[in-house]
mmCIF file of C-alpha atoms and ligand atoms in Angstrom:
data_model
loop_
_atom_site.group_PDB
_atom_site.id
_atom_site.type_symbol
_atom_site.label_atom_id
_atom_site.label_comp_id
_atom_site.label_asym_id
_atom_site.label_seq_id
_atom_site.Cartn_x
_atom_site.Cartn_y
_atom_site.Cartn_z
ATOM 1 C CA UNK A 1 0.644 -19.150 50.165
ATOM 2 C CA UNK A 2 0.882 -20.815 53.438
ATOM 3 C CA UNK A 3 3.537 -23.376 55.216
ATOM 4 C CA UNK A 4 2.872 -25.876 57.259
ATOM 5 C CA UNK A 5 5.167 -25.353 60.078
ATOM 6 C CA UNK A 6 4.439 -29.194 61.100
ATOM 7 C CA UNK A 7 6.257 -30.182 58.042
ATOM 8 C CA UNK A 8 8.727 -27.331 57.307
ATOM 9 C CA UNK A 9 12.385 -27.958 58.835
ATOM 10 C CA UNK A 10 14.122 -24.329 58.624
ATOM 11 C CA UNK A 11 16.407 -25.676 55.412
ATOM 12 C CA UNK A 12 15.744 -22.357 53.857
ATOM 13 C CA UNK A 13 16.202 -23.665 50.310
ATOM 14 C CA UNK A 14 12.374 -21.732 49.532
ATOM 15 C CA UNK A 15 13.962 -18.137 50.236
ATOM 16 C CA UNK A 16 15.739 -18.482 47.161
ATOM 17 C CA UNK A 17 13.195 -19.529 44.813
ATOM 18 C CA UNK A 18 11.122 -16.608 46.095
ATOM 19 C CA UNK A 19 10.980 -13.461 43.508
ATOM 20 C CA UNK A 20 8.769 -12.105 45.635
ATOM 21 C CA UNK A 21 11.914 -12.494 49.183
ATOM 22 C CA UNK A 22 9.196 -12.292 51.127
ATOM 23 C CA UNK A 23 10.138 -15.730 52.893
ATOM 24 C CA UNK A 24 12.760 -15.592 55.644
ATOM 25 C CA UNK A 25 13.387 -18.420 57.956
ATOM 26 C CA UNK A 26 12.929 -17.869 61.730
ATOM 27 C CA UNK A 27 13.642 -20.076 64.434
ATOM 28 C CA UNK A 28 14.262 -23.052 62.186
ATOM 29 C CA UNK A 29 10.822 -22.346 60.561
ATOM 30 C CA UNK A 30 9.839 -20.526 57.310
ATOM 31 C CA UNK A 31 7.653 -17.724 57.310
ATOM 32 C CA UNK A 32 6.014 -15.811 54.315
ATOM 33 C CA UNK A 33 5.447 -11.953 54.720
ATOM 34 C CA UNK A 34 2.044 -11.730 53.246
ATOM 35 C CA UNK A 35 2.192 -8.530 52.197
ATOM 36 C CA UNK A 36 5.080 -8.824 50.194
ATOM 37 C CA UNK A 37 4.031 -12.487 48.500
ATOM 38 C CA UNK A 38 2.544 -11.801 45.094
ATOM 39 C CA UNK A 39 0.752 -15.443 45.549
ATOM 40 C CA UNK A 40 2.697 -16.789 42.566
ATOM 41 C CA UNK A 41 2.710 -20.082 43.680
ATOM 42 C CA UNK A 42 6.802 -20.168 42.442
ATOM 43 C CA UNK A 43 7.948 -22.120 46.004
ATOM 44 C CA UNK A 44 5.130 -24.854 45.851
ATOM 45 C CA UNK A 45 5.385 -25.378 41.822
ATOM 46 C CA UNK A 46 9.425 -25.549 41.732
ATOM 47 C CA UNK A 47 9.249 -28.316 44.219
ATOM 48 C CA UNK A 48 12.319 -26.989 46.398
ATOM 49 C CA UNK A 49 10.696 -28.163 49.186
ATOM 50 C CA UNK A 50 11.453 -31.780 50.114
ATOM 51 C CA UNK A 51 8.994 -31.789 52.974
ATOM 52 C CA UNK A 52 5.970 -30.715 50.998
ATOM 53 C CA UNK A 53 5.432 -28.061 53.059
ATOM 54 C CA UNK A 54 4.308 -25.085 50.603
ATOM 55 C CA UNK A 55 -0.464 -24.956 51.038
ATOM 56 C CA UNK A 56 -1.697 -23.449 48.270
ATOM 57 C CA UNK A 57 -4.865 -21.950 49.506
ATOM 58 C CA UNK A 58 -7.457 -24.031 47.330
ATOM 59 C CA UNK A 59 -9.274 -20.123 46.561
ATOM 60 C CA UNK A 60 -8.062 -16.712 47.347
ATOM 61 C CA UNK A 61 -10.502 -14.065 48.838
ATOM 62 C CA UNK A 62 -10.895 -11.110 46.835
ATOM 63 C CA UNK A 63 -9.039 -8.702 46.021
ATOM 64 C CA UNK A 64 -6.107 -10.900 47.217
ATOM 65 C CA UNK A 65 -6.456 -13.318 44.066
ATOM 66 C CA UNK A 66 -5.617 -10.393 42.093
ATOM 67 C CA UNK A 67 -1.804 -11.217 42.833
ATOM 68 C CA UNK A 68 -2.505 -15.000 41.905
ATOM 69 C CA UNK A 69 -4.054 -13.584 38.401
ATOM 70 C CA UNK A 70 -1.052 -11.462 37.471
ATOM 71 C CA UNK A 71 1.943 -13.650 39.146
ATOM 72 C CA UNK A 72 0.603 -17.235 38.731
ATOM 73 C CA UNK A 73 0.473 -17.869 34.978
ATOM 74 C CA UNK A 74 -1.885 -21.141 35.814
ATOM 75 C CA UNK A 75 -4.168 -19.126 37.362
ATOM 76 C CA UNK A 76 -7.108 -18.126 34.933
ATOM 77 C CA UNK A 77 -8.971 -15.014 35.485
ATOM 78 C CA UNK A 78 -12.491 -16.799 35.155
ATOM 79 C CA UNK A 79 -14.041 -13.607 34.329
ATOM 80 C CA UNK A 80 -11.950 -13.279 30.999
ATOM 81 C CA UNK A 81 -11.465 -16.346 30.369
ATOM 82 C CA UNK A 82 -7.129 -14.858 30.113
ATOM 83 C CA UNK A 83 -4.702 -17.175 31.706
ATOM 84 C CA UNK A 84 -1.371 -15.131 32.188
ATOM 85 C CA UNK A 85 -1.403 -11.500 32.089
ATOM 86 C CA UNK A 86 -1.963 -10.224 28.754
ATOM 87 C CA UNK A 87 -4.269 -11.110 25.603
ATOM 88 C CA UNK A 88 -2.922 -13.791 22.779
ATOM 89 C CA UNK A 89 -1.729 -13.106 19.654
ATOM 90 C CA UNK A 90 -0.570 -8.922 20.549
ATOM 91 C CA UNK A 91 3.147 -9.972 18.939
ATOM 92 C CA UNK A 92 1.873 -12.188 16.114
ATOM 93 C CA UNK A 93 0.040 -9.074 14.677
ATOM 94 C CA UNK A 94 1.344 -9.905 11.251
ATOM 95 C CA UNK A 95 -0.139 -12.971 11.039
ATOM 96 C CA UNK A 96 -3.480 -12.015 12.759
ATOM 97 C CA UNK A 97 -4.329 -8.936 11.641
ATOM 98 C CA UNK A 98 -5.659 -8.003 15.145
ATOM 99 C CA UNK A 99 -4.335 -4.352 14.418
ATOM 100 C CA UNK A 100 -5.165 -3.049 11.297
ATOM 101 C CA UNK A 101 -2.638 -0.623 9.225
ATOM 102 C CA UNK A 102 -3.047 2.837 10.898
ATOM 103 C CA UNK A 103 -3.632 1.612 14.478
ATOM 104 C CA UNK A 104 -1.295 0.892 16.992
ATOM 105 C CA UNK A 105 -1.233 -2.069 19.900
ATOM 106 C CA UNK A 106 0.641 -1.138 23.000
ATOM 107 C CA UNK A 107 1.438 -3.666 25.530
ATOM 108 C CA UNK A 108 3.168 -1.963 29.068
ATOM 109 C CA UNK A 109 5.241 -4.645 30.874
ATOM 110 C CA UNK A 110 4.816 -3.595 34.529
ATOM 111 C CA UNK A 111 6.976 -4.709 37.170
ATOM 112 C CA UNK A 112 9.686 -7.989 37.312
ATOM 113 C CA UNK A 113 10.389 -10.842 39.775
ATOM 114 C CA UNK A 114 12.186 -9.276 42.157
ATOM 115 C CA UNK A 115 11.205 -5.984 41.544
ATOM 116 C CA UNK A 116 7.435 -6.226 41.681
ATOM 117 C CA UNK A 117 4.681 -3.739 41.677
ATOM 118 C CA UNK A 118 1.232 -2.270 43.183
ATOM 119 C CA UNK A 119 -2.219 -2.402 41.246
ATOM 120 C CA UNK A 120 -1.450 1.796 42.495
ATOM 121 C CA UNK A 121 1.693 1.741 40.603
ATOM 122 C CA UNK A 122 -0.496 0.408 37.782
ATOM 123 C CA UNK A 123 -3.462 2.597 38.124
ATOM 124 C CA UNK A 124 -0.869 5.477 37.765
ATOM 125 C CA UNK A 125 0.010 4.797 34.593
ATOM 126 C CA UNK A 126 -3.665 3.964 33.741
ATOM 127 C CA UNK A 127 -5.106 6.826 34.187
ATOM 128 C CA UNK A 128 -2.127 8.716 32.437
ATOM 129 C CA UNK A 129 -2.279 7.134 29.289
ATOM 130 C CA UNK A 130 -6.394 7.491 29.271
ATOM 131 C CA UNK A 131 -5.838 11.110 28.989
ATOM 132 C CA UNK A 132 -3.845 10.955 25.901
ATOM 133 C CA UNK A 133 -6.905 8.902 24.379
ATOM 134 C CA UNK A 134 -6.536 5.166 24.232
ATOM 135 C CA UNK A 135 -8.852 1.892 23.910
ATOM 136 C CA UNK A 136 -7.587 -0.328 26.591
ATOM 137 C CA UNK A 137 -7.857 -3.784 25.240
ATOM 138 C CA UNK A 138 -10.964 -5.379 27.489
ATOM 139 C CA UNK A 139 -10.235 -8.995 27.669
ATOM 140 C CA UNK A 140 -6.910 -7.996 29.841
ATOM 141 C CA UNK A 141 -6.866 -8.521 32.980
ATOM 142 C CA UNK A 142 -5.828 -5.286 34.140
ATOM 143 C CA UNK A 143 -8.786 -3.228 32.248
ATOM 144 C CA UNK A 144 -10.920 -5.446 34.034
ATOM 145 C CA UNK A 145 -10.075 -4.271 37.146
ATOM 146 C CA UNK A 146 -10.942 -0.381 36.087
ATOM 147 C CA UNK A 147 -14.184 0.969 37.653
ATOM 148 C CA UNK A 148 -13.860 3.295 35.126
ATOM 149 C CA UNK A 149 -12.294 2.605 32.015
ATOM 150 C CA UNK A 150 -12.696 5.641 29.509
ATOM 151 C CA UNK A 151 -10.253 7.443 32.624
ATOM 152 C CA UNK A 152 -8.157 4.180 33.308
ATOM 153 C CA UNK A 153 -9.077 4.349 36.700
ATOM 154 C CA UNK A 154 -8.718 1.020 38.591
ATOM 155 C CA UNK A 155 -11.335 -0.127 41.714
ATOM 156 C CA UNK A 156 -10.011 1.091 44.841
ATOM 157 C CA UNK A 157 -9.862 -2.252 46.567
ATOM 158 C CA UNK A 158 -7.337 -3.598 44.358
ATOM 159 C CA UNK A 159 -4.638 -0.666 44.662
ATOM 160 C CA UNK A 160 -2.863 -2.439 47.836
ATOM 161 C CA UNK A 161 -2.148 -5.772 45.846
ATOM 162 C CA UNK A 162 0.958 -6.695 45.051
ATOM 163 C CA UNK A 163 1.664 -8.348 41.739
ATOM 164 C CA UNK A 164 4.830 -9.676 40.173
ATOM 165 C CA UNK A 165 4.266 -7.895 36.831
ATOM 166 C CA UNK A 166 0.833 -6.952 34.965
ATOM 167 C CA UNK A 167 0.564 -6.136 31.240
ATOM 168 C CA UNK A 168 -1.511 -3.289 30.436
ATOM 169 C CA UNK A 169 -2.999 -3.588 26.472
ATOM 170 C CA UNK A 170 -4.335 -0.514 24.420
ATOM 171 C CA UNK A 171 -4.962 0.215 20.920
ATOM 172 C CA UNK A 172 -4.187 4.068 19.988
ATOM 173 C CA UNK A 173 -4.401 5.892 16.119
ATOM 174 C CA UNK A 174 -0.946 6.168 15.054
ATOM 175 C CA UNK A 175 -1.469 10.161 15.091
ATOM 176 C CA UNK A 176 -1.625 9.620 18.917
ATOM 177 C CA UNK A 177 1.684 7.969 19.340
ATOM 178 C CA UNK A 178 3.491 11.495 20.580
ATOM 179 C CA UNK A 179 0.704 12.049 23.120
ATOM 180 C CA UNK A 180 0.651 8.281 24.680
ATOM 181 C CA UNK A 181 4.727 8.940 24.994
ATOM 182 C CA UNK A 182 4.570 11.965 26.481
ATOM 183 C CA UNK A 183 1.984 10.349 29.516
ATOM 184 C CA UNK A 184 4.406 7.498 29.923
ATOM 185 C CA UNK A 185 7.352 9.752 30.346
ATOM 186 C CA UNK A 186 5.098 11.885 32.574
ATOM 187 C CA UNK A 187 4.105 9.486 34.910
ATOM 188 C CA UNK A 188 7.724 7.664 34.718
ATOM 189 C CA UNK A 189 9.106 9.217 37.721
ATOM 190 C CA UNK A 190 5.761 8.118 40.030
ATOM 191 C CA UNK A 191 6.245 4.238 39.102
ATOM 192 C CA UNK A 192 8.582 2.887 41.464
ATOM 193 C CA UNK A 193 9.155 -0.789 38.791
ATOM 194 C CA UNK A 194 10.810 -1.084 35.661
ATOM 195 C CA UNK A 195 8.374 -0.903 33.125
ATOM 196 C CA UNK A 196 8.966 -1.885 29.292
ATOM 197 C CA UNK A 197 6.695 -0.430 26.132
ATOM 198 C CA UNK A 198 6.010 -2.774 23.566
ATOM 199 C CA UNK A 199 4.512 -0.962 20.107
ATOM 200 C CA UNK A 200 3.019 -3.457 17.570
ATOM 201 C CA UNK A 201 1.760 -2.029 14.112
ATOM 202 C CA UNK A 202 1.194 -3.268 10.822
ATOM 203 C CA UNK A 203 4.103 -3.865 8.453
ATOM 204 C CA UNK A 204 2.753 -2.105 5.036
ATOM 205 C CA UNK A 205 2.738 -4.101 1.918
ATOM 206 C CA UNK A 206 6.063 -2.264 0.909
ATOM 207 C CA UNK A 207 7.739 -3.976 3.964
ATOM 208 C CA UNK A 208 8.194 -0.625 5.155
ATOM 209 C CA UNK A 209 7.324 -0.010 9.085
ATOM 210 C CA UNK A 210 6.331 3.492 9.588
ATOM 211 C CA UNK A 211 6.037 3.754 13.231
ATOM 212 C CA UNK A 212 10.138 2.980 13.673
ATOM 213 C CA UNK A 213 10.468 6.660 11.785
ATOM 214 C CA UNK A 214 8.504 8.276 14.067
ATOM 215 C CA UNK A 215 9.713 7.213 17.522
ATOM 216 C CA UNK A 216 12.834 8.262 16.038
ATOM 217 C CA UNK A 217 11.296 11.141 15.359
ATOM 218 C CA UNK A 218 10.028 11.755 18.687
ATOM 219 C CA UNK A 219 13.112 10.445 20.550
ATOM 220 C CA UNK A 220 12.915 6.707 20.937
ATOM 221 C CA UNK A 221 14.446 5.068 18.600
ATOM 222 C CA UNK A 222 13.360 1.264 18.663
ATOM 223 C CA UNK A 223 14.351 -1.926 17.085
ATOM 224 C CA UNK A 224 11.967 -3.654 14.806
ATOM 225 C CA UNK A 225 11.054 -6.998 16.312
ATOM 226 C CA UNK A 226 12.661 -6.820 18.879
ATOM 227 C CA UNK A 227 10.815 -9.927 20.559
ATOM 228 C CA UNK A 228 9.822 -12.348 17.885
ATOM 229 C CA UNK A 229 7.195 -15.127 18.440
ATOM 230 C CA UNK A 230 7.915 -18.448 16.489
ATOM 231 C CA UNK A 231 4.759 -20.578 16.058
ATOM 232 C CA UNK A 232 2.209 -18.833 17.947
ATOM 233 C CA UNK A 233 -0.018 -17.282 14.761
ATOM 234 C CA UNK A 234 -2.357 -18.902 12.504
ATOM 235 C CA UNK A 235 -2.770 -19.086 9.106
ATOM 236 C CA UNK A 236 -4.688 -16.906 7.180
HETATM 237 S S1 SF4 B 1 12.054 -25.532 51.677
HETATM 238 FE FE1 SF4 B 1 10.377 -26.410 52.869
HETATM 239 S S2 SF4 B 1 11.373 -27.281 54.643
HETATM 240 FE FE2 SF4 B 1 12.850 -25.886 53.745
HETATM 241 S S3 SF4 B 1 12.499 -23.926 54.813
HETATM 242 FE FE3 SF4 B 1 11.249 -23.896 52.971
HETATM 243 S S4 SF4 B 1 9.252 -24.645 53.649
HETATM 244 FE FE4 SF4 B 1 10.732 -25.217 55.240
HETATM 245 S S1 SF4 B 2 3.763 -17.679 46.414
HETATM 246 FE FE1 SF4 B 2 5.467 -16.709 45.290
HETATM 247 S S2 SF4 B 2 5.783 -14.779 46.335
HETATM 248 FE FE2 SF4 B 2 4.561 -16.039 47.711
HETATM 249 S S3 SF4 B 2 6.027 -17.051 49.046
HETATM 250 FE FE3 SF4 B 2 5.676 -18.436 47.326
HETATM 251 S S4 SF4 B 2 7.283 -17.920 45.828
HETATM 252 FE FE4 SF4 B 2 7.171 -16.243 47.298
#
């Protein structure tokens, strides 16, 4: 993101739509710390900005449109075809049948406005959760930016980009539930975001849910739909 210090006059009303704070005002002008912008496009789109001062760059070079991918949820990754930062359709499993009875769909919420993260921070947990043997999903985003995906290993030249939040998708066999925890607590302490782990499965025909027994089981107990999605499956 750019201003147009022609136009901008130093109000400051931007820096707080920011939830990236990478825009102070100096000398009566604003300025944008590009390395802490995730190019989310939040200051032009909420229209704070009486003077119209707020450039969207028309394209982004790469690897910088990496942030615009996983910030700006207009922004489609042309390559997946994905606006936003995950797949469609993960939470409304029920209605979809995406996962079938026996398999498990993860989705990793990365990062927060205001807290951020690195495509590093990202990789980290990556590559952890490819050695407890996961599918990562391949129309996200994020597994399109591995070089090599069977290890979770993301290209180098994207590790410096800063992104708002990504969503990292896998499928595992239920019988690999304790091993995928145990690389998330692992790696924990090396993330420095908030990160959330959303676990979608099958409700059997019984209503029953067997996955809630066995992260209580293993230590984290969970609510059953916890996030629920009104309106977003289709009928089958
Ligand atoms: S809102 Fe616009 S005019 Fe005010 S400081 Fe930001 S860029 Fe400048
Ligand atoms: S594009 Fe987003 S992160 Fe960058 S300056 Fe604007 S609001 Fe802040």
């Amino acid at each position: 993101m750019r201003v147009n210090a022609d136009l901008c006059t130093g109000c400051g009303l931007c820096a707080r739509q920011c939830p990236a704070r990478a825009i102070t005002v100096v000398a009566r002008k604003a300025t944008i710390d590009e390395s802490q912008c995730f190019e989310c496009g939040v200051c032009e789109r909420s229209g704070v900005c009486r003077s119209g001062a707020f450039e969207a760059p028309a394209e982004l070079p790469w690897p910088r449109s990496v942030r615009s991918i996983l910030s700006n949820p207009l922004t489609e990754f042309k390559e997946t075809g994905v606006t936003g930062r995950g797949t469609e359709e993960m939470k409304t499993n029920d209605v979809t049948g995406r996962f079938p009875a026996g398999i498990l769909g993860v989705a990793m919420d990365v990062g927060r406005p205001n807290a951020g993260t690195t495509m590093r921070a990202i990789g980290k947990i990556t590559a952890a959760v490819a050695q407890a043997g996961v599918d990562f999903e391949p129309k996200n985003p994020v597994t399109f930016l591995m070089e090599d995906v069977p290890a979770g290993r993301l290209r180098p030249d994207v590790l410096d980009e800063r992104v708002m939040s990504a969503v990292i998708e896998f499928t595992v066999d239920e019988s690999g539930l304790a091993r995928v925890l145990d690389a998330i607590r692992g790696v924990a302490g090396q993330v420095d975001t908030v990160f959330s782990v959303g676990i979608i499965s099958r409700v059997r025909d019984d209503w029953s849910i067997p996955v809630l027994a066995e992260l209580e089981r293993l230590g984290h107990p969970a609510r059953a739909e916890s996030k629920v999605n009104v309106g977003l499956g289709r009928r089958c």
